[in-house]
Short mmCIF file of C-alpha atoms and ligand atoms in Angstrom, two decimals:
data_model
loop_
_atom_site.label_atom_id
_atom_site.label_comp_id
_atom_site.label_asym_id
_atom_site.label_seq_id
_atom_site.Cartn_x
_atom_site.Cartn_y
_atom_site.Cartn_z
CA MET A 1 -0.11 -0.15 0.17
CA THR A 2 1.08 3.54 -1.06
CA LYS A 3 0.51 6.52 0.83
CA TYR A 4 -0.06 9.61 -1.41
CA THR A 5 -0.29 13.16 0.01
CA ALA A 6 -4.19 15.09 -1.02
CA CYS A 7 -3.49 18.64 0.36
CA LYS A 8 -3.60 20.49 3.41
CA ALA A 9 -6.62 19.39 5.42
CA GLU A 10 -7.90 22.95 5.46
CA GLU A 11 -7.88 23.15 1.58
CA ILE A 12 -11.63 20.94 1.98
CA LYS A 13 -14.43 22.33 4.02
CA ASN A 14 -16.85 20.83 6.22
CA GLY A 15 -19.58 18.77 2.90
CA ASP A 16 -17.03 19.96 0.33
CA MET A 17 -14.58 17.49 -2.19
CA LYS A 18 -11.40 17.90 -3.93
CA ALA A 19 -10.16 15.45 -6.90
CA PHE A 20 -6.34 13.60 -7.05
CA THR A 21 -4.69 11.67 -9.64
CA PHE A 22 -3.06 8.96 -8.01
CA ASN A 23 -0.82 6.37 -9.89
CA LYS A 24 -2.78 7.41 -13.15
CA LYS A 25 -6.08 6.96 -10.76
CA SER A 26 -9.02 9.54 -10.56
CA ILE A 27 -9.61 10.00 -6.56
CA VAL A 28 -12.34 11.90 -5.09
CA VAL A 29 -11.87 13.16 -1.23
CA VAL A 30 -14.99 14.31 0.30
CA ARG A 31 -15.32 15.99 4.11
CA SER A 32 -18.62 14.39 5.57
CA LYS A 33 -21.18 17.65 6.72
CA ASN A 34 -19.67 16.38 10.22
CA GLY A 35 -16.02 17.17 9.13
CA GLU A 36 -15.23 13.54 8.58
CA LEU A 37 -12.78 12.78 5.46
CA TYR A 38 -13.61 9.69 3.10
CA ALA A 39 -11.66 8.83 -0.37
CA LEU A 40 -13.28 7.11 -3.49
CA ARG A 41 -12.85 6.37 -7.01
CA ASN A 42 -13.86 9.59 -8.90
CA VAL A 43 -15.68 7.55 -11.53
CA CYS A 44 -19.22 6.67 -12.01
CA PRO A 45 -19.97 3.23 -12.41
CA HIS A 46 -22.82 3.72 -14.93
CA LYS A 47 -20.99 5.58 -17.54
CA GLY A 48 -17.81 7.02 -16.34
CA PRO A 49 -17.86 10.47 -15.49
CA ALA A 50 -16.07 12.09 -12.61
CA LEU A 51 -18.01 12.13 -9.25
CA SER A 52 -16.69 14.92 -8.14
CA LEU A 53 -18.06 16.75 -10.72
CA GLY A 54 -21.70 16.02 -8.86
CA SER A 55 -22.04 17.05 -5.64
CA VAL A 56 -22.30 16.14 -1.99
CA ASP A 57 -25.61 16.08 -0.48
CA ALA A 58 -28.27 14.20 1.04
CA THR A 59 -30.59 11.69 -0.13
CA CYS A 60 -34.87 12.04 0.28
CA THR A 61 -36.77 9.34 0.94
CA ALA A 62 -40.96 9.50 1.26
CA THR A 63 -42.89 6.96 2.82
CA GLU A 64 -46.16 8.17 1.11
CA PRO A 65 -46.72 10.87 -1.74
CA GLY A 66 -46.19 14.07 -0.51
CA GLU A 67 -44.18 13.36 2.19
CA TYR A 68 -40.29 13.81 2.21
CA THR A 69 -37.55 13.05 4.64
CA LEU A 70 -33.88 14.16 3.82
CA GLU A 71 -31.32 11.31 5.25
CA LYS A 72 -27.53 11.25 5.82
CA GLU A 73 -27.21 14.78 5.48
CA GLY A 74 -23.51 15.20 3.56
CA GLU A 75 -23.10 11.86 3.44
CA VAL A 76 -24.17 11.27 0.06
CA LEU A 77 -22.27 11.92 -3.14
CA LYS A 78 -24.29 12.35 -5.88
CA CYS A 79 -23.64 11.63 -9.63
CA PRO A 80 -23.80 14.76 -11.94
CA TRP A 81 -24.93 12.99 -14.90
CA HIS A 82 -28.36 10.70 -13.85
CA SER A 83 -27.61 11.54 -9.78
CA TRP A 84 -27.13 8.00 -8.68
CA GLU A 85 -25.84 8.42 -4.89
CA PHE A 86 -23.19 6.61 -3.15
CA ASP A 87 -22.53 6.65 0.53
CA ILE A 88 -19.38 8.28 1.16
CA LYS A 89 -18.23 5.92 4.05
CA THR A 90 -18.79 2.77 2.06
CA GLY A 91 -18.67 3.30 -1.17
CA CYS A 92 -22.07 1.77 -1.89
CA SER A 93 -25.05 2.83 -3.95
CA LEU A 94 -28.20 3.56 -2.40
CA PHE A 95 -30.29 1.86 -4.33
CA ASP A 96 -28.11 -0.83 -5.10
CA PRO A 97 -25.57 -1.62 -1.86
CA GLU A 98 -24.72 -5.17 -2.53
CA ASN A 99 -23.77 -4.74 -6.60
CA VAL A 100 -23.35 -1.08 -7.19
CA LYS A 101 -20.54 0.59 -5.54
CA VAL A 102 -17.26 2.87 -6.00
CA LYS A 103 -13.75 1.38 -4.09
CA THR A 104 -13.13 3.23 -1.48
CA TYR A 105 -9.63 4.25 -0.08
CA ASP A 106 -8.06 4.78 3.62
CA VAL A 107 -7.50 8.38 4.63
CA THR A 108 -5.46 9.91 7.09
CA VAL A 109 -4.37 13.23 8.64
CA GLU A 110 -1.11 14.35 9.48
CA ASP A 111 0.43 17.58 10.92
CA ASP A 112 -2.49 18.90 9.21
CA THR A 113 -2.05 17.21 5.62
CA ILE A 114 -4.40 14.81 4.03
CA PHE A 115 -2.85 11.38 3.14
CA VAL A 116 -4.58 8.53 1.02
CA HIS A 117 -3.23 5.02 1.37
CA MET A 118 -3.83 2.91 -1.69
S1 LIG B 1 -23.35 8.29 -15.59
FE1 LIG B 1 -23.03 8.24 -12.89
S2 LIG B 1 -25.59 7.65 -12.65
FE2 LIG B 1 -25.76 7.90 -14.81
#
């Protein structure tokens, strides 16, 4: 496993993300609304755009018509093309978590610098 330097910790604010290329792979580092950091492969498994062009958002559920509930606020990475949603903690899609997912990587912060391990 190799440790790659991403950026200074303050460069990614809560609810924001930033893309990097490590070893020819595009990676997106996402900071949740609560400040936790996650790294995912920056490629949507549907048609391939960079997930970093999408948004860090919530998901919306409904128990009946007209009743909406926002869940996982700041913990969902939404694809820019067709809005598939991925849990930033696991890389699993919200609609088919067993079969549709993006790879995740470990992230550490040392001396205010973010590192991705892959
Ligand atoms: S390309 Fe990402 S949801 Fe379709």
